[in-house]
PDB file of C-alpha atoms in Angstrom:
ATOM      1  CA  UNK A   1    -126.023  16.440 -14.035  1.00 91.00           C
ATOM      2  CA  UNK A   2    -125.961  12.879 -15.170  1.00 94.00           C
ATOM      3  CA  UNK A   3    -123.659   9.971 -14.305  1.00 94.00           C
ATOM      4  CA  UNK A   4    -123.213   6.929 -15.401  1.00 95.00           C
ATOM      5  CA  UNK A   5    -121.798   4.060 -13.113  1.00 94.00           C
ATOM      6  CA  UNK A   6    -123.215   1.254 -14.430  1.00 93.00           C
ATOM      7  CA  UNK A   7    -121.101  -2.190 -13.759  1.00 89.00           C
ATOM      8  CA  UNK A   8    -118.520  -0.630 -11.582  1.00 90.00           C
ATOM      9  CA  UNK A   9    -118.189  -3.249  -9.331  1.00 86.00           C
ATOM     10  CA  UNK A  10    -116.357  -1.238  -6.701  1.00 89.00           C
ATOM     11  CA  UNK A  11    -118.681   0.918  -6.531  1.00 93.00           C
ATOM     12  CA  UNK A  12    -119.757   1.032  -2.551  1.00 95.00           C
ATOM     13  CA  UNK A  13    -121.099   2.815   0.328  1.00 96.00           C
ATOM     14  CA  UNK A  14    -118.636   5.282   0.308  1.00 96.00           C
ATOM     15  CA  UNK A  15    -118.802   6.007  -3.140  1.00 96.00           C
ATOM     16  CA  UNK A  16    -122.472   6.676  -2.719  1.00 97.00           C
ATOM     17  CA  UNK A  17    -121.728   8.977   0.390  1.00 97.00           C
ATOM     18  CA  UNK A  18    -119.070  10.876  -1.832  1.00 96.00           C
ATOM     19  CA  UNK A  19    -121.885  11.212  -4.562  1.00 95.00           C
ATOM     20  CA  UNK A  20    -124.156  12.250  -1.765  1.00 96.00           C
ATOM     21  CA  UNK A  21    -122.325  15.344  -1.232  1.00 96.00           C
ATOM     22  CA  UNK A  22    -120.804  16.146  -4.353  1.00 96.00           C
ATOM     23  CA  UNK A  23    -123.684  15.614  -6.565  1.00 96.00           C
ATOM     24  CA  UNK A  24    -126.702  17.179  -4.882  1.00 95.00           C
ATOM     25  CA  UNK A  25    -127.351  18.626  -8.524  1.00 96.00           C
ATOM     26  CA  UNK A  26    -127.558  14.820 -10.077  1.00 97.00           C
ATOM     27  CA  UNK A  27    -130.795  14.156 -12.129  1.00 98.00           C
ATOM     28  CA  UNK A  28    -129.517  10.912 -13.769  1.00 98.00           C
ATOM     29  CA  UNK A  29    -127.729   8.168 -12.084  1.00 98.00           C
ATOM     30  CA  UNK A  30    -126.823   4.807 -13.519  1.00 97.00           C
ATOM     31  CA  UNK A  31    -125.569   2.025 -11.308  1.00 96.00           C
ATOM     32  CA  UNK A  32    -127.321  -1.219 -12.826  1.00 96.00           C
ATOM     33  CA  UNK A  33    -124.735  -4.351 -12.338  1.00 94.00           C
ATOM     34  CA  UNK A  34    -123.184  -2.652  -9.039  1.00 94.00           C
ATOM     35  CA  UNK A  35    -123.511  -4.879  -6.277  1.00 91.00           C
ATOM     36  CA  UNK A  36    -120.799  -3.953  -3.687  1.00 93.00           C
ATOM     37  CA  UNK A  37    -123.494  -1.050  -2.230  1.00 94.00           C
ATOM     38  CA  UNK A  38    -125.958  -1.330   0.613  1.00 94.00           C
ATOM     39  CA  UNK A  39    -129.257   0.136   0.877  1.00 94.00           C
ATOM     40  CA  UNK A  40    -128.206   1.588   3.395  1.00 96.00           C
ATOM     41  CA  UNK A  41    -125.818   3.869   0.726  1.00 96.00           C
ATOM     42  CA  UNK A  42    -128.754   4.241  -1.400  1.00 96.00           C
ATOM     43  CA  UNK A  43    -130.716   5.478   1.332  1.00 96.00           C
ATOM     44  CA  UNK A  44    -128.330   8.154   2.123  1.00 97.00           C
ATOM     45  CA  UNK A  45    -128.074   9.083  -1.602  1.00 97.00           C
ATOM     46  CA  UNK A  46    -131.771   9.836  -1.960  1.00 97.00           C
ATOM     47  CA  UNK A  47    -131.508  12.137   1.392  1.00 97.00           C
ATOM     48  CA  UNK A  48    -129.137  14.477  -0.614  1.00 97.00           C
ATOM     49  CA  UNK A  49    -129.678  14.079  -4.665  1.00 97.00           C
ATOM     50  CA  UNK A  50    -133.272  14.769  -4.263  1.00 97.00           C
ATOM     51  CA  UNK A  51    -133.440  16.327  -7.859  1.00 97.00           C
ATOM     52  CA  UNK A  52    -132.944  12.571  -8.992  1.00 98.00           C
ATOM     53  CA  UNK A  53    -135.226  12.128 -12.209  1.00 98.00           C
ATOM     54  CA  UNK A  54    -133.950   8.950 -13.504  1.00 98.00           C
ATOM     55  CA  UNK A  55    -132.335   5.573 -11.700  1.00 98.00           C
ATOM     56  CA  UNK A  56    -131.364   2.770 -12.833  1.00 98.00           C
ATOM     57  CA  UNK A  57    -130.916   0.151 -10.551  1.00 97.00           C
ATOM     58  CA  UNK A  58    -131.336  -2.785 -12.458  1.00 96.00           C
ATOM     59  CA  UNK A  59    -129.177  -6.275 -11.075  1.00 94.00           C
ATOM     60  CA  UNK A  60    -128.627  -4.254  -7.673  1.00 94.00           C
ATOM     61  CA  UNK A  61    -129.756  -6.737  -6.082  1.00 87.00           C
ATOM     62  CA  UNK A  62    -128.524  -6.015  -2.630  1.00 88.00           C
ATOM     63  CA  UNK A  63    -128.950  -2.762  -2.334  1.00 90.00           C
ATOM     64  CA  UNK A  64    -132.798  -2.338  -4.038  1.00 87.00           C
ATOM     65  CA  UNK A  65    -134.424  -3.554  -0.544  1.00 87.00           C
ATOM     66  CA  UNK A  66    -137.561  -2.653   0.676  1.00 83.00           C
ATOM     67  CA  UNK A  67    -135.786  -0.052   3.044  1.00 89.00           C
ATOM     68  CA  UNK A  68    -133.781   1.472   0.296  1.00 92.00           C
ATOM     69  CA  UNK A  69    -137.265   1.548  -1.985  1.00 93.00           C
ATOM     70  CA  UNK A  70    -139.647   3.255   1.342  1.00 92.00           C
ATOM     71  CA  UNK A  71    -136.337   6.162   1.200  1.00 95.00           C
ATOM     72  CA  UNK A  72    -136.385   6.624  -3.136  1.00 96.00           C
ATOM     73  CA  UNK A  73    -140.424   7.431  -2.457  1.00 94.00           C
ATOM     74  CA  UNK A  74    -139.728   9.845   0.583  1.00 95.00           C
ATOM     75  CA  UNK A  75    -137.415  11.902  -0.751  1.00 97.00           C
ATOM     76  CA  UNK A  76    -137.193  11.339  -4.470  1.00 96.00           C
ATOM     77  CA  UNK A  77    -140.296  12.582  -5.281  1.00 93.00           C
ATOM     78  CA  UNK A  78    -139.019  14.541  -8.602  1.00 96.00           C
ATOM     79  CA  UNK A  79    -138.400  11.052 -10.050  1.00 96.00           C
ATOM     80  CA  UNK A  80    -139.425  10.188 -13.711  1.00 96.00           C
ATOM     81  CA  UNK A  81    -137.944   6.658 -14.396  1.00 97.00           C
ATOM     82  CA  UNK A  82    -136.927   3.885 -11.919  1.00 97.00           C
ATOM     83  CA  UNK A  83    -135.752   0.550 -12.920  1.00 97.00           C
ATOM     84  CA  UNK A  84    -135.433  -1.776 -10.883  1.00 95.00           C
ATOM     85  CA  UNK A  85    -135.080  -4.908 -12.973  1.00 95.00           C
ATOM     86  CA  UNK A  86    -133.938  -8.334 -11.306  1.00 93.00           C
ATOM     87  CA  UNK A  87    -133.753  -6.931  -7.700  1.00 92.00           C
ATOM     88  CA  UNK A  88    -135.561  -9.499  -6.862  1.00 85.00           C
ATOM     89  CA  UNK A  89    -135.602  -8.181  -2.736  1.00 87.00           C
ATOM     90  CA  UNK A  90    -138.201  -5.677  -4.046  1.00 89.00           C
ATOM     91  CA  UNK A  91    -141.865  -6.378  -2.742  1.00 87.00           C
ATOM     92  CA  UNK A  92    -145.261  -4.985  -2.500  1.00 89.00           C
ATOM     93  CA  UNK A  93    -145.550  -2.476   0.494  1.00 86.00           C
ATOM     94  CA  UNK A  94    -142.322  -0.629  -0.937  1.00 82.00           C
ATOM     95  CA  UNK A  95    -143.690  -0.610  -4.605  1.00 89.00           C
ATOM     96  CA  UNK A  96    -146.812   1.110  -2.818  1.00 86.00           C
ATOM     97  CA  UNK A  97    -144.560   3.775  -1.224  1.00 87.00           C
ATOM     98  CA  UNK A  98    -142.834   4.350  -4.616  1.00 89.00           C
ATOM     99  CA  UNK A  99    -146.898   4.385  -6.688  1.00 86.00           C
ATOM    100  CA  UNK A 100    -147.434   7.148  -3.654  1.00 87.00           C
ATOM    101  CA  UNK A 101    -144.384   9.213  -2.831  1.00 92.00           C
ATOM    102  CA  UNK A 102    -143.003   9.512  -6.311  1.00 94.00           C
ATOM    103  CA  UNK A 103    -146.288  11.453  -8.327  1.00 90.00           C
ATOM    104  CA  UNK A 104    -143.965  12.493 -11.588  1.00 91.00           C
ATOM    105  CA  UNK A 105    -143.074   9.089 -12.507  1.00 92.00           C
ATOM    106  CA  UNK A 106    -143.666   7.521 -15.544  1.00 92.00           C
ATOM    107  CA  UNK A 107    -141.634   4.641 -16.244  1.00 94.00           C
ATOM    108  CA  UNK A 108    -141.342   1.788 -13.273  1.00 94.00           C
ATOM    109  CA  UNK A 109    -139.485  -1.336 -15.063  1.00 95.00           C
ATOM    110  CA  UNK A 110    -139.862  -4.402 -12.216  1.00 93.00           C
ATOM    111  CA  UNK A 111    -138.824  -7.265 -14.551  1.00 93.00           C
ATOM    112  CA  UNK A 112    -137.598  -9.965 -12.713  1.00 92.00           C
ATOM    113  CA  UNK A 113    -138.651  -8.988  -9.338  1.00 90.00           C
ATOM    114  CA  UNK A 114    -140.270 -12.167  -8.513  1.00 88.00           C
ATOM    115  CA  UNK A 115    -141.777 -10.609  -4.768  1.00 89.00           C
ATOM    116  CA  UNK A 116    -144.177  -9.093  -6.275  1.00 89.00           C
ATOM    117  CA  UNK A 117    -147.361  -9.674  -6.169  1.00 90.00           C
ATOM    118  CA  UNK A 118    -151.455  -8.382  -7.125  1.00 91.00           C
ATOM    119  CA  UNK A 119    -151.298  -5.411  -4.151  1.00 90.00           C
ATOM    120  CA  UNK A 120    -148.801  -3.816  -5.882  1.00 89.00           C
ATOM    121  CA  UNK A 121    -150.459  -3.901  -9.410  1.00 86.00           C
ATOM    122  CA  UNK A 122    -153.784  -2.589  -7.475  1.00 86.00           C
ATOM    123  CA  UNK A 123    -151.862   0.291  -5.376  1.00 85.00           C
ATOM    124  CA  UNK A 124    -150.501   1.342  -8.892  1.00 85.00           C
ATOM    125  CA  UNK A 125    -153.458   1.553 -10.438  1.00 82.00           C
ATOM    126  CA  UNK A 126    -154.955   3.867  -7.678  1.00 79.00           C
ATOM    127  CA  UNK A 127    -152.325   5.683  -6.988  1.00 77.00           C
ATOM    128  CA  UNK A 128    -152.012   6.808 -10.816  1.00 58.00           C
ATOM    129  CA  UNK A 129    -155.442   7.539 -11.064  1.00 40.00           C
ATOM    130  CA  UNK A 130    -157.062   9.160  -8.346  1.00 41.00           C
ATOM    131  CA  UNK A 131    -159.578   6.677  -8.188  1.00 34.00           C
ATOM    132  CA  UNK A 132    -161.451   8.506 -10.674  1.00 38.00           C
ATOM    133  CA  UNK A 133    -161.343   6.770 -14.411  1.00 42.00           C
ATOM    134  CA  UNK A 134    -162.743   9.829 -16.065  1.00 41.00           C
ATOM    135  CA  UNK A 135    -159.599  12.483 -15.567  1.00 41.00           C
ATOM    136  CA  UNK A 136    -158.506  11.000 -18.687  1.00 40.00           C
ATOM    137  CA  UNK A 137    -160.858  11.708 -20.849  1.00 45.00           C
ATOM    138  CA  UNK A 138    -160.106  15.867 -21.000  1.00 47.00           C
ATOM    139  CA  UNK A 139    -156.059  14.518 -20.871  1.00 44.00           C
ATOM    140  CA  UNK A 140    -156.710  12.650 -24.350  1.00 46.00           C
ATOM    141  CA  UNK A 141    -154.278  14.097 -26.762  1.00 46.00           C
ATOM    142  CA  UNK A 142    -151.731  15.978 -24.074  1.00 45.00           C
ATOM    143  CA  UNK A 143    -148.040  15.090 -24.338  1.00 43.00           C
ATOM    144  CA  UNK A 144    -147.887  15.575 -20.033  1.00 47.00           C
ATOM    145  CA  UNK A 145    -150.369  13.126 -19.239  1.00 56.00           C
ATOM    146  CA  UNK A 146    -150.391  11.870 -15.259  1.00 66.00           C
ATOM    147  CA  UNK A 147    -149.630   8.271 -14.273  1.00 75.00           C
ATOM    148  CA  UNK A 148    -147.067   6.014 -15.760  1.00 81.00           C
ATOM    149  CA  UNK A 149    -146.430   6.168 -19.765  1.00 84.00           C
ATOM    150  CA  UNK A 150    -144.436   2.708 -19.308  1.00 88.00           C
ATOM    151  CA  UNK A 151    -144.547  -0.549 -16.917  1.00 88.00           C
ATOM    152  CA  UNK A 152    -142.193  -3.727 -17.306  1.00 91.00           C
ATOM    153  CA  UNK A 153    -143.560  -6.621 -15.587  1.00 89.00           C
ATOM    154  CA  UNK A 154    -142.145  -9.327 -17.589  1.00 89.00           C
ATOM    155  CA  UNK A 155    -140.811 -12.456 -16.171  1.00 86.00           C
ATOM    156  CA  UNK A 156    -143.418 -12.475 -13.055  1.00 71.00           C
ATOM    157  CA  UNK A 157    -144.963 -15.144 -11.911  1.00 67.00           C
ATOM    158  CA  UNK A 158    -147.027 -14.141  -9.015  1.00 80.00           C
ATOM    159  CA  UNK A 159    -149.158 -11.548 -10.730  1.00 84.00           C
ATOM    160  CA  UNK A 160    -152.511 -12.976 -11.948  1.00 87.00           C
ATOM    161  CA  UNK A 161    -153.835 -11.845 -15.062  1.00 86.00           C
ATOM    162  CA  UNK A 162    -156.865  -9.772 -13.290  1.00 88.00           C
ATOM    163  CA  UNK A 163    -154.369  -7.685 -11.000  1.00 86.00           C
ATOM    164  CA  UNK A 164    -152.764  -6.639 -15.162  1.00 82.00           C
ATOM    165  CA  UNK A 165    -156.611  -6.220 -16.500  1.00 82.00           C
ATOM    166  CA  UNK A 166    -157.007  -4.049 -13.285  1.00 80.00           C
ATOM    167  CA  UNK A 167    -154.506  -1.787 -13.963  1.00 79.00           C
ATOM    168  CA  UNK A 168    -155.007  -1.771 -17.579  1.00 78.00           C
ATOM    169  CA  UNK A 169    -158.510  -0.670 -17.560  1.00 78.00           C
ATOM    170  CA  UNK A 170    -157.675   2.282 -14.833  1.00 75.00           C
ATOM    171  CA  UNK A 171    -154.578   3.172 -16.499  1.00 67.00           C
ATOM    172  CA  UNK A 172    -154.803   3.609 -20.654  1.00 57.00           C
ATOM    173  CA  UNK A 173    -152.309   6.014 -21.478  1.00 59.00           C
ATOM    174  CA  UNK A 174    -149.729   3.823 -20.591  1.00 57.00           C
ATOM    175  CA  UNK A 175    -147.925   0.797 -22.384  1.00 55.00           C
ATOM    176  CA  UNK A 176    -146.847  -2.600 -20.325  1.00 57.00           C
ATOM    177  CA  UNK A 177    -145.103  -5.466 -21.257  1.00 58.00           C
ATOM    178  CA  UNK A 178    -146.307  -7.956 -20.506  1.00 54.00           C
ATOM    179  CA  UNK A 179    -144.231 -11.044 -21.947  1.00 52.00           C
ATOM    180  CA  UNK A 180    -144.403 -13.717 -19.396  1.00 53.00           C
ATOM    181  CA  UNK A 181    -147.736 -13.191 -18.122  1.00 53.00           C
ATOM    182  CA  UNK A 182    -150.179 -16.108 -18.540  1.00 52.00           C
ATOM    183  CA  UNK A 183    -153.338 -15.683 -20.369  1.00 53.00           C
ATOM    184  CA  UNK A 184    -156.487 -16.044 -17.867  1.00 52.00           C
TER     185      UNK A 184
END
C-alpha cells in the first residue's frame, strides 16, 4: 500500500496513530513538508507499519529527531529508501542506528542535515560492508547488490573530505552526491 501525504500541514499525531492502525500493510509513505507531527507519532508509526520500504521525510523537521530515527532502525528494518532531507535535528549516533538496524536499504538522502558529522560517514561505510572490501568483487555485475546504491550529502558542512574518500573506497557500487563538499 502506498500513501502519499506530502505537505499536508494538518497532518499530526493522531493522524499518524490512525495510520498506525489502519495501515499496517503500508510500504510507501510520503509526508515531506508536514510539520504539525512529533516524533513521538513517528515513533508509534514504525511500531505498527513495519513493512515500511520507502519514507520520505524530507522538511520534517520536528518530527525526524534522533528518537524518532533510533525507532525507524528498530523496527523498520524492511526499509529501502529514507530521506531525510533538511531535518536538520538528525545527528550521528541515530544515523548509526539507521546504517545498523535497517540492512535492505539503499538510498539514505541527508541533504541539509547540518548535525552530521565524519562518525556517521565511517559507521556507514562499515556497516554496508562488513568490514571486508572484497565481498564485492564476486557481487560485480548483480542487480541485488548489498549496501546503499545512493547517498545525498549535499549541502554539509561538517563532513571532511576523508570521512567521503572513506566511504567511497569501502563502498563502490554506490553513487553520492556530493555537491557542496569541499575539495581536500
Amino acid at each position: 500500500m502506498d500513501l502519499d501525504l506530502s505537505k499536508s500541514f494538518k497532518l499530526g499525531d493522531r493522524s499518524l496513530y490512525a495510520l498506525s492502525h489502519g495501515c499496517r500493510n503500508l510500504t510507501k509513505l510520503n509526508i515531506s513538508g508536514c510539520t504539525s507531527f512529533s516524533d513521538e507519532g513517528l515513533e508509534y508509526l514504525t511500531k505498527f507499519c513495519r513493512k515500511l520500504k520507502i519514507l520520505n521525510l524530507c522538511g520534517c523537521v520536528k518530527a525526524a529527531t534522533d528518537c524518532a530515527l533510533q525507532a525507524i532502525g528498530q523496527n523498520c528494518n524492511m526499509l529501502h529508501s529514507l530521506n531525510l532531507g533538511w531535518c536538520d535535528n538528525v545527528g550521528d549516533l541515530r544515523v548509526t542506528s539507521l546504517a545498523y538496524g535497517c540492512p535492505d536499504l539503499r538510498c539514505l538522502d541527508l541533504c541539509g542535515c547540518v548535525r552530521i558529522t565524519d562518525r556517521a560517514m565511517y559507521s556507514l561505510a562499515h556497516s554496508r560492508v562488513k568490514n571486508k572490501a572484497s565481498i564485492w568483487q564476486p557481487m560485480m555485475g548483480r542487480y541485488d547488490e548489498e549496501g546503499l546504491r545512493s547517498l545525498n550529502i549535499s549541502q554539509y558542512t561538517a563532513l571532511t573530505p576523508s570521512a567521503v574518500q572513506h566511504y567511497v573506497t569501502r563502498s563502490p557500487l554506490f553513487t553520492p552526491a556530493l555537491e557542496g563538499i569541499p575539495s581536500s
